mmCIF file of C-alpha atoms in Angstrom:
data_model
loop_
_atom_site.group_PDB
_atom_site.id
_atom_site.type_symbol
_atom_site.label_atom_id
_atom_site.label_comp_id
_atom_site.label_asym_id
_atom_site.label_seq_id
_atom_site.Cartn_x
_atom_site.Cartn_y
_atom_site.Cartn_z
ATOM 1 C CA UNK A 10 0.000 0.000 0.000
ATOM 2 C CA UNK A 11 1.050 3.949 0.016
ATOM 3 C CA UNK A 12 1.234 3.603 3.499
ATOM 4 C CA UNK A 13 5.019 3.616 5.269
ATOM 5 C CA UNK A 14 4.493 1.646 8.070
ATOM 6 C CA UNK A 15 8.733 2.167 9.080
ATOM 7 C CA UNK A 16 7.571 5.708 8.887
ATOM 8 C CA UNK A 17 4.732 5.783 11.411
ATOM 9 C CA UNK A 18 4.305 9.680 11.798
ATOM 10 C CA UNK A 19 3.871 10.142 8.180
ATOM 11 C CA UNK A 20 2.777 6.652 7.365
ATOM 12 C CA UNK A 21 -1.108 7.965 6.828
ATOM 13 C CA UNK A 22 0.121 10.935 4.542
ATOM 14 C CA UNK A 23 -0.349 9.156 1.498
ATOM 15 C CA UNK A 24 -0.433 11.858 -1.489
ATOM 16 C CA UNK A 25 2.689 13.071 -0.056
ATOM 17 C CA UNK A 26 4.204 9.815 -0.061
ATOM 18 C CA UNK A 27 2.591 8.952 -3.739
ATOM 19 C CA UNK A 28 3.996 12.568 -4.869
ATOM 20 C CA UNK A 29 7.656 11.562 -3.449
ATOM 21 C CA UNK A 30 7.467 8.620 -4.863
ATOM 22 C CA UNK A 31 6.584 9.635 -8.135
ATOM 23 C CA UNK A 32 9.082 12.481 -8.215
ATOM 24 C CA UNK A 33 12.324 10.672 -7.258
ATOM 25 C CA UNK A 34 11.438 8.002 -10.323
ATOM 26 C CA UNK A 35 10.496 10.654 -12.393
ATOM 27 C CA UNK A 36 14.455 12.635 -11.397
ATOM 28 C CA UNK A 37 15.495 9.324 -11.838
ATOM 29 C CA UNK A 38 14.683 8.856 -15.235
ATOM 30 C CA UNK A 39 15.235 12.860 -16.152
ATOM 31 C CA UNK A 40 19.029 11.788 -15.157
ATOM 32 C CA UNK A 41 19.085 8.664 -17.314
ATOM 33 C CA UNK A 42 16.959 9.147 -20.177
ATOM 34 C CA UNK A 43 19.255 7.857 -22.991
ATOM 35 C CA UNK A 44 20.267 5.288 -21.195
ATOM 36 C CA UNK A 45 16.407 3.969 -20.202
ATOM 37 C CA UNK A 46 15.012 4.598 -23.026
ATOM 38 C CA UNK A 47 17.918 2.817 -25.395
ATOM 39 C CA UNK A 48 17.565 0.075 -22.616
ATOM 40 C CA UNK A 49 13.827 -0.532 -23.461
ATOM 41 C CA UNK A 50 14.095 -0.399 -26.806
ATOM 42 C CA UNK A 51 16.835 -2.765 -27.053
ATOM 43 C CA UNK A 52 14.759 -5.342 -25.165
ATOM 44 C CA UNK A 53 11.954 -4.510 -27.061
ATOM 45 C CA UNK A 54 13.232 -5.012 -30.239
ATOM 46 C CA UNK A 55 14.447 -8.719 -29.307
ATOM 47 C CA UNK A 56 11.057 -9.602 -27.218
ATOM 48 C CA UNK A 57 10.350 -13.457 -28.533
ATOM 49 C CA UNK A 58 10.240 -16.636 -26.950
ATOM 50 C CA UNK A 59 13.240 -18.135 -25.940
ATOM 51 C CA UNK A 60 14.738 -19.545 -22.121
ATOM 52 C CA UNK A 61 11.967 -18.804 -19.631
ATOM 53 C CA UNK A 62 14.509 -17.062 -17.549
ATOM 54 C CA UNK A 63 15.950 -14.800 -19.939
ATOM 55 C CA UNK A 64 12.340 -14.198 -20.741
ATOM 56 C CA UNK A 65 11.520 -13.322 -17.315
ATOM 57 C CA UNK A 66 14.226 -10.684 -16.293
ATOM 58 C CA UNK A 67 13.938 -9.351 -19.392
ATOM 59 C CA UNK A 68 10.466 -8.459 -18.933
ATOM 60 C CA UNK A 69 10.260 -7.299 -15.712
ATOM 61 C CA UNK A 70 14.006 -4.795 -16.607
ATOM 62 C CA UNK A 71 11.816 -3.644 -19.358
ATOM 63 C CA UNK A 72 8.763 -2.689 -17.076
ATOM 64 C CA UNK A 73 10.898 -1.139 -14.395
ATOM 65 C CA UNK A 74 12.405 1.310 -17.772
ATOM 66 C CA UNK A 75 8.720 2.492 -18.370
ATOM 67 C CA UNK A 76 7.925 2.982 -14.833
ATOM 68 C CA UNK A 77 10.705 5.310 -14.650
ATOM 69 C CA UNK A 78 9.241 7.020 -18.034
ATOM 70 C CA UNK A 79 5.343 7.115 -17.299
ATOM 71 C CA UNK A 80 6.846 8.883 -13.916
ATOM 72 C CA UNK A 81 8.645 11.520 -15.472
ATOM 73 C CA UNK A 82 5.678 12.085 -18.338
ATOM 74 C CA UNK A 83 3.829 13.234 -15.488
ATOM 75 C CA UNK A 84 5.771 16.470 -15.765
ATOM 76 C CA UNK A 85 6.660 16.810 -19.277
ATOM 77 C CA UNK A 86 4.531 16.171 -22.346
ATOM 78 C CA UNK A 87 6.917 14.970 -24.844
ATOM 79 C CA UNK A 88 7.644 12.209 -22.533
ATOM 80 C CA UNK A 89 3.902 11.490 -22.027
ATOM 81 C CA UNK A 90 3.549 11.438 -25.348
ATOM 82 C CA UNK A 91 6.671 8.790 -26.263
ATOM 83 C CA UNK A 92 5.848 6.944 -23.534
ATOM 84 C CA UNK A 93 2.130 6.344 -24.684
ATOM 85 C CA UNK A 94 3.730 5.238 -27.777
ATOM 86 C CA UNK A 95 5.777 2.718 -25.963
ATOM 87 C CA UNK A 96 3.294 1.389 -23.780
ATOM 88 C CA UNK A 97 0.817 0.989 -26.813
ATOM 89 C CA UNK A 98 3.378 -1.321 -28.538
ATOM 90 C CA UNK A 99 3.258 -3.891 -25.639
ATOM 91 C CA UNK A 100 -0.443 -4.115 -25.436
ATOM 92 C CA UNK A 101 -0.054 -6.750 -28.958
ATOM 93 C CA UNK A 102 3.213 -8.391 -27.167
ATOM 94 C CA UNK A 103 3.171 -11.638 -27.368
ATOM 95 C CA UNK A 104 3.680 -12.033 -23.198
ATOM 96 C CA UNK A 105 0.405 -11.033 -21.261
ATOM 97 C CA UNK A 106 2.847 -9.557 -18.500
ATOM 98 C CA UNK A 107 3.803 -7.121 -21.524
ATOM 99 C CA UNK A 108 0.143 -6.818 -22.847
ATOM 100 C CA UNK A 109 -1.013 -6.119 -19.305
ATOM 101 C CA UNK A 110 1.528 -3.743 -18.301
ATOM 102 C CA UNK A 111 1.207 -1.774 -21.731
ATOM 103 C CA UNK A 112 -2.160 -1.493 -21.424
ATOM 104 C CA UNK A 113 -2.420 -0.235 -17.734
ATOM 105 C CA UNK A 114 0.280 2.395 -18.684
ATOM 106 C CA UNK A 115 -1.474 2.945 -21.605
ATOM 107 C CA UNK A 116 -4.750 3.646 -20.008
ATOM 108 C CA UNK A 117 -2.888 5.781 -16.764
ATOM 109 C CA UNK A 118 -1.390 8.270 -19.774
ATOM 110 C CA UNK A 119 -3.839 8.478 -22.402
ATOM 111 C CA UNK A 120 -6.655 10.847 -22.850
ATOM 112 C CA UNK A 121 -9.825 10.239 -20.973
ATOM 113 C CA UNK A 122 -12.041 10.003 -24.599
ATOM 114 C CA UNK A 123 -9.071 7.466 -25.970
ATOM 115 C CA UNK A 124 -8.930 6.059 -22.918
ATOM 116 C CA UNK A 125 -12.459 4.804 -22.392
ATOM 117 C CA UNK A 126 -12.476 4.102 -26.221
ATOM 118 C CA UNK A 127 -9.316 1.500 -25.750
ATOM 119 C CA UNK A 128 -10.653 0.153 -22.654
ATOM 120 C CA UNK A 129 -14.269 -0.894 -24.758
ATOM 121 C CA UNK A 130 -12.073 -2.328 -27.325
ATOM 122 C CA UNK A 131 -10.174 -4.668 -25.659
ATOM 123 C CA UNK A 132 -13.457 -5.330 -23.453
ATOM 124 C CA UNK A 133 -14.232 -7.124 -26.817
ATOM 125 C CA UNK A 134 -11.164 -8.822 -27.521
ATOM 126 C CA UNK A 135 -9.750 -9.866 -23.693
ATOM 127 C CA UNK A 136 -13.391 -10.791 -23.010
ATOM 128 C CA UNK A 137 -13.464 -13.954 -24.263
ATOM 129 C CA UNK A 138 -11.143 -15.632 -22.546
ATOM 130 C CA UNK A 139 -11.308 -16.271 -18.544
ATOM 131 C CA UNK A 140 -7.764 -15.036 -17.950
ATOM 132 C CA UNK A 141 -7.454 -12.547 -20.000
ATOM 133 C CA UNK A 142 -10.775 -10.890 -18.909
ATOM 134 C CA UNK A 143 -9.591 -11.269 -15.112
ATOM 135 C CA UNK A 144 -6.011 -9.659 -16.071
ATOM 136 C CA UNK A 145 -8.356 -6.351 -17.656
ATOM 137 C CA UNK A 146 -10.087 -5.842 -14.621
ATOM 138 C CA UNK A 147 -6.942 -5.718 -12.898
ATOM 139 C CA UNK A 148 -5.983 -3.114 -14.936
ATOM 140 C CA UNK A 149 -9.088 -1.110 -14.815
ATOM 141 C CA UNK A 150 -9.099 -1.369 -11.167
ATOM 142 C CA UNK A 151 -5.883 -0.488 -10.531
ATOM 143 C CA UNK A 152 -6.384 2.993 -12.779
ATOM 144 C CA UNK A 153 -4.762 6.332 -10.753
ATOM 145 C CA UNK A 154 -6.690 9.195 -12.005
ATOM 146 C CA UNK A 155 -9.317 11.568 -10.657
ATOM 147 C CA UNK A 156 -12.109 9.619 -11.961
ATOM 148 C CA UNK A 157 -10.769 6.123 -11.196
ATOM 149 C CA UNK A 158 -13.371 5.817 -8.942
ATOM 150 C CA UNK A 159 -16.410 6.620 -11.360
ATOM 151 C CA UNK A 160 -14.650 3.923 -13.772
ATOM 152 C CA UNK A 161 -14.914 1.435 -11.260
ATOM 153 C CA UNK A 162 -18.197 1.781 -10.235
ATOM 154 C CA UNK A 163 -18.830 1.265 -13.805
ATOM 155 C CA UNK A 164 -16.369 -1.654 -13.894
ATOM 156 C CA UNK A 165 -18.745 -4.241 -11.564
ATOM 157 C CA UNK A 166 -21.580 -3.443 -13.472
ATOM 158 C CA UNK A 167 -20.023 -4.122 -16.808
ATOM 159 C CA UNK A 168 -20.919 -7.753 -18.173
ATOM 160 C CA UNK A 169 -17.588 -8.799 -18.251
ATOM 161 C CA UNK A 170 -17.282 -8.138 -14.192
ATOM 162 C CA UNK A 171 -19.126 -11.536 -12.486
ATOM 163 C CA UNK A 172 -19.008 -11.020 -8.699
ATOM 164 C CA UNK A 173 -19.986 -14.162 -8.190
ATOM 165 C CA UNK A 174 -16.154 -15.149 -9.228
ATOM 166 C CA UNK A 175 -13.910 -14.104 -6.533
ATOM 167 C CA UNK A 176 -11.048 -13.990 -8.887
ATOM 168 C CA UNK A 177 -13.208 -10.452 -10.403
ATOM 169 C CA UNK A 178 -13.962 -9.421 -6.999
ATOM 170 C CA UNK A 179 -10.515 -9.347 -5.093
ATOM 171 C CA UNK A 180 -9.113 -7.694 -7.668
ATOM 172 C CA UNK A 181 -10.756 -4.939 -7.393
ATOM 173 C CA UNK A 182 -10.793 -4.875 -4.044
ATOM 174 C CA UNK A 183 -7.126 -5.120 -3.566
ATOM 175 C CA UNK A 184 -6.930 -2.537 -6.183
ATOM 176 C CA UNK A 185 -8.768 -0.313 -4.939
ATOM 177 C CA UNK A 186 -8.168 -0.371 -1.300
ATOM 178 C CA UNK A 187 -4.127 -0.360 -2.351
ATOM 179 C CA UNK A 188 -4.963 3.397 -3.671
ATOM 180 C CA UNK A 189 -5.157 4.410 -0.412
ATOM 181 C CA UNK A 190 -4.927 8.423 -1.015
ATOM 182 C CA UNK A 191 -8.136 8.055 -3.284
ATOM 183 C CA UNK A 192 -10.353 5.030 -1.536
ATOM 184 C CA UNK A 193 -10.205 6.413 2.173
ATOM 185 C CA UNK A 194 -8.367 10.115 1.444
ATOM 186 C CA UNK A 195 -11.256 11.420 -0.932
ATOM 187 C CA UNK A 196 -14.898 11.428 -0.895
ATOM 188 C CA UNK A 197 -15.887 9.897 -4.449
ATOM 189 C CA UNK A 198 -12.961 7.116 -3.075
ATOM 190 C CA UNK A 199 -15.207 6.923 -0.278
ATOM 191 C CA UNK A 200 -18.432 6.668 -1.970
ATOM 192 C CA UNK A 201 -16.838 3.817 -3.888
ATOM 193 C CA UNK A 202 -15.355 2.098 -1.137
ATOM 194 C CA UNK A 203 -18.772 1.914 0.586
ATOM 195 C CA UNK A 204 -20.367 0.387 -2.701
ATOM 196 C CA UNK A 205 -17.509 -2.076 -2.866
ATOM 197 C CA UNK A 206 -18.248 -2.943 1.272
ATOM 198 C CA UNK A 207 -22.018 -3.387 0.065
ATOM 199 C CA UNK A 208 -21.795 -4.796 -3.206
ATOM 200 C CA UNK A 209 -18.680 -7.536 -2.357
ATOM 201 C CA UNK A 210 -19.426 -8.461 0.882
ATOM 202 C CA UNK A 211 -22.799 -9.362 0.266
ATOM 203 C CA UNK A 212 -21.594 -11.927 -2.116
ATOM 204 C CA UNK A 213 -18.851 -12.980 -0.499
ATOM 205 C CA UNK A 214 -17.677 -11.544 2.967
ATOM 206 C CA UNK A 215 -13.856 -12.695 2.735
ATOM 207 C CA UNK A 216 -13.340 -10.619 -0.351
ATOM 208 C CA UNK A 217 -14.154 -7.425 1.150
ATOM 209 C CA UNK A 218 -11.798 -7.513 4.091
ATOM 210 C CA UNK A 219 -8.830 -6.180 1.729
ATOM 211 C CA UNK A 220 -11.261 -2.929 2.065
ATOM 212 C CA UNK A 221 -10.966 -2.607 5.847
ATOM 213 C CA UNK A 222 -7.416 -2.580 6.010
ATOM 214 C CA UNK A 223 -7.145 0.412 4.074
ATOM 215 C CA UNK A 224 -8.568 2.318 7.203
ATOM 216 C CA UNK A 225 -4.984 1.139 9.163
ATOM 217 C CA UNK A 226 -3.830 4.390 9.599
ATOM 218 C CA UNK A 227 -7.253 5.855 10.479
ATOM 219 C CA UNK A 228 -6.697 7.019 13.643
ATOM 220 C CA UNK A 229 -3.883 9.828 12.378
ATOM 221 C CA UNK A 230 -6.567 11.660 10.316
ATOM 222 C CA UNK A 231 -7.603 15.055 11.077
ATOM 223 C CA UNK A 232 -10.689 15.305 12.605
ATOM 224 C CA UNK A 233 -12.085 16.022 9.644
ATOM 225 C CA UNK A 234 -10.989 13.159 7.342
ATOM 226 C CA UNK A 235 -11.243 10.835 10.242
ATOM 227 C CA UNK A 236 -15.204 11.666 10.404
ATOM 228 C CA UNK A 237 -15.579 11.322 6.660
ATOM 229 C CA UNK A 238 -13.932 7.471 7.012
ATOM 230 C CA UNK A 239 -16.316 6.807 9.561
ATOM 231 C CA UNK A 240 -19.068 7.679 8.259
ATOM 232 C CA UNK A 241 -18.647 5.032 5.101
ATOM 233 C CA UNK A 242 -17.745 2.446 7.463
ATOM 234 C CA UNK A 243 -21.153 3.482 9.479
ATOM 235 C CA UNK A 244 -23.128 3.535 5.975
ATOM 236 C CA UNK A 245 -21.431 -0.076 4.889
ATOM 237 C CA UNK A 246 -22.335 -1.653 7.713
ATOM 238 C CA UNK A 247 -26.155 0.024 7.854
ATOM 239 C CA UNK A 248 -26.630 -1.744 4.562
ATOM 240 C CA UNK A 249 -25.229 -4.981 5.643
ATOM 241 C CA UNK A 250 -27.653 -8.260 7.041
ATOM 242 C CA UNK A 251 -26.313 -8.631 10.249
ATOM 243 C CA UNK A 252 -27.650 -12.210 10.445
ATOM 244 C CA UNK A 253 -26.280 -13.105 6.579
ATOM 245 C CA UNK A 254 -23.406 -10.789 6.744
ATOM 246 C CA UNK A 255 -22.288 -11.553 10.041
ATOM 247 C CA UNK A 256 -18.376 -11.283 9.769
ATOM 248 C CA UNK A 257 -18.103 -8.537 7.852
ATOM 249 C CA UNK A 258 -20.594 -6.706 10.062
ATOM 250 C CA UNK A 259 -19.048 -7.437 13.275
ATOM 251 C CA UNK A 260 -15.776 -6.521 12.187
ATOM 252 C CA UNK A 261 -16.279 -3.015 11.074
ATOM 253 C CA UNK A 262 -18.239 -3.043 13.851
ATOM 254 C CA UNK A 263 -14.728 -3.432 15.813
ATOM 255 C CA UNK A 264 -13.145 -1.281 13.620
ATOM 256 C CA UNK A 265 -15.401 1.777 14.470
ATOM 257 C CA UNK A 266 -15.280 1.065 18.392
ATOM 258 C CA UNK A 267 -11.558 0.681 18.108
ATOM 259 C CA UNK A 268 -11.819 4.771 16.828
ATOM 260 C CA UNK A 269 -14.001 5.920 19.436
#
């Protein structure tokens, strides 16, 4: 999570900590940009089957390089826009470790209208198979952008979300509750995380949990933020069965005594 829990005084300031975070990659690659970019390339241009473990470090080299670059096009636009090229090319790799990581950089840089456009298409083409279709919501739930959580809300009500599988549903649970500066930090995060507390856990209790343990750090919010958490935890568990939804229930029911 965004949380630093070997930082416990600042462990619950999580844009600060995203923002850090994002700015030493981003000075990171701003150092090194010939040498990343030539680096990606080059492993790029030779991506094909061969020894598994070649294969493998390979791979994951390559997605550490456009880390570094979808970091730094945060602050410049010619990078944003090279980078979106780069990330594009992976999405018809031949690895679905490439395809997924190209298409969830992809999706982070690109225009909100080509975006939502790219995100219908492969909806089509990755919904066919089980796998694939389970590696796309991963991606969609793990989007960081101001509307991530309107996308998601959209996500579980798509056809190719089926709550019923928890495979779908821990995704984007995890997901979600990993974005910690947007699930418990703002109120449309909020919102959503109370619709996720609802909507999962009445399927299927154990999924949900993931979405509790983003409030970890709850008692450090201001008064302020600290009310706003408590209130979705108080509206999640007013809309839960207390007889059918008795786990989930009871512990948020902890959680908010532990706060009082």
């Amino acid at each position: 999570s965004e949380s630093v829990q070997r930082r416990p005084q600042i462990a619950h300031r999580y844009w600060l900590i995203s923002q850090a975070k994002t700015a030493m990659l981003a000075a990171t690659y701003q150092a090194c940009e010939s040498k990343i970019t030539g680096l990606f390339d080059r492993l790029e241009a030779k991506n094909a089957p061969g020894a598994l473990k070649n294969q493998l470090h390979d791979r994951a080299l390559k997605g550490h390089c456009l880390k570094l670059m979808v970091a730094a096009a945060k602050y410049c636009e010619k990078t944003r826009k090279a980078t979106i090229s780069r990330a594009k090319a992976l999405i018809s790799s031949p690895f679905m470790t490439d395809r997924t990581r190209g298409v969830l950089y992809y999706l982070q840089l690109a225009q909100a209208q080509e975006r939502d456009s790219t995100m219908e298409e492969l909806k089509k083409s990755w919904g066919s198979n089980m796998d694939a279709t389970e590696e796309l919501i991963g991606v969609i739930s793990s989007l960081d952008s101001d509307d991530a959580p309107k996308i998601i809300a959209a996500l579980i009500k798509d056809p190719i979300f089926n709550i019923n599988l928890a495979g779908h549903a821990r995704r984007v649970v995890r997901n979600w509750a990993h974005n910690r500066k947007r699930s418990v930090l703002t109120d449309e995060g909020l919102r959503l995380t109370e619709l996720l507390l609802v909507t999962v856990g009445k399927v299927n209790q154990m999924s949900a949990y993931a979405l509790l343990d983003a409030f970890g750090d709850i008692k450090k919010f201001s008064n302020e933020q600290k009310a706003k958490a408590l209130k979705c935890l108080e509206g999640a568990r007013e809309k839960l069965d207390p007889k059918a939804e008795t786990s989930l229930y009871n512990q948020i029911g902890r959680l908010l005594a532990s706060c009082k």
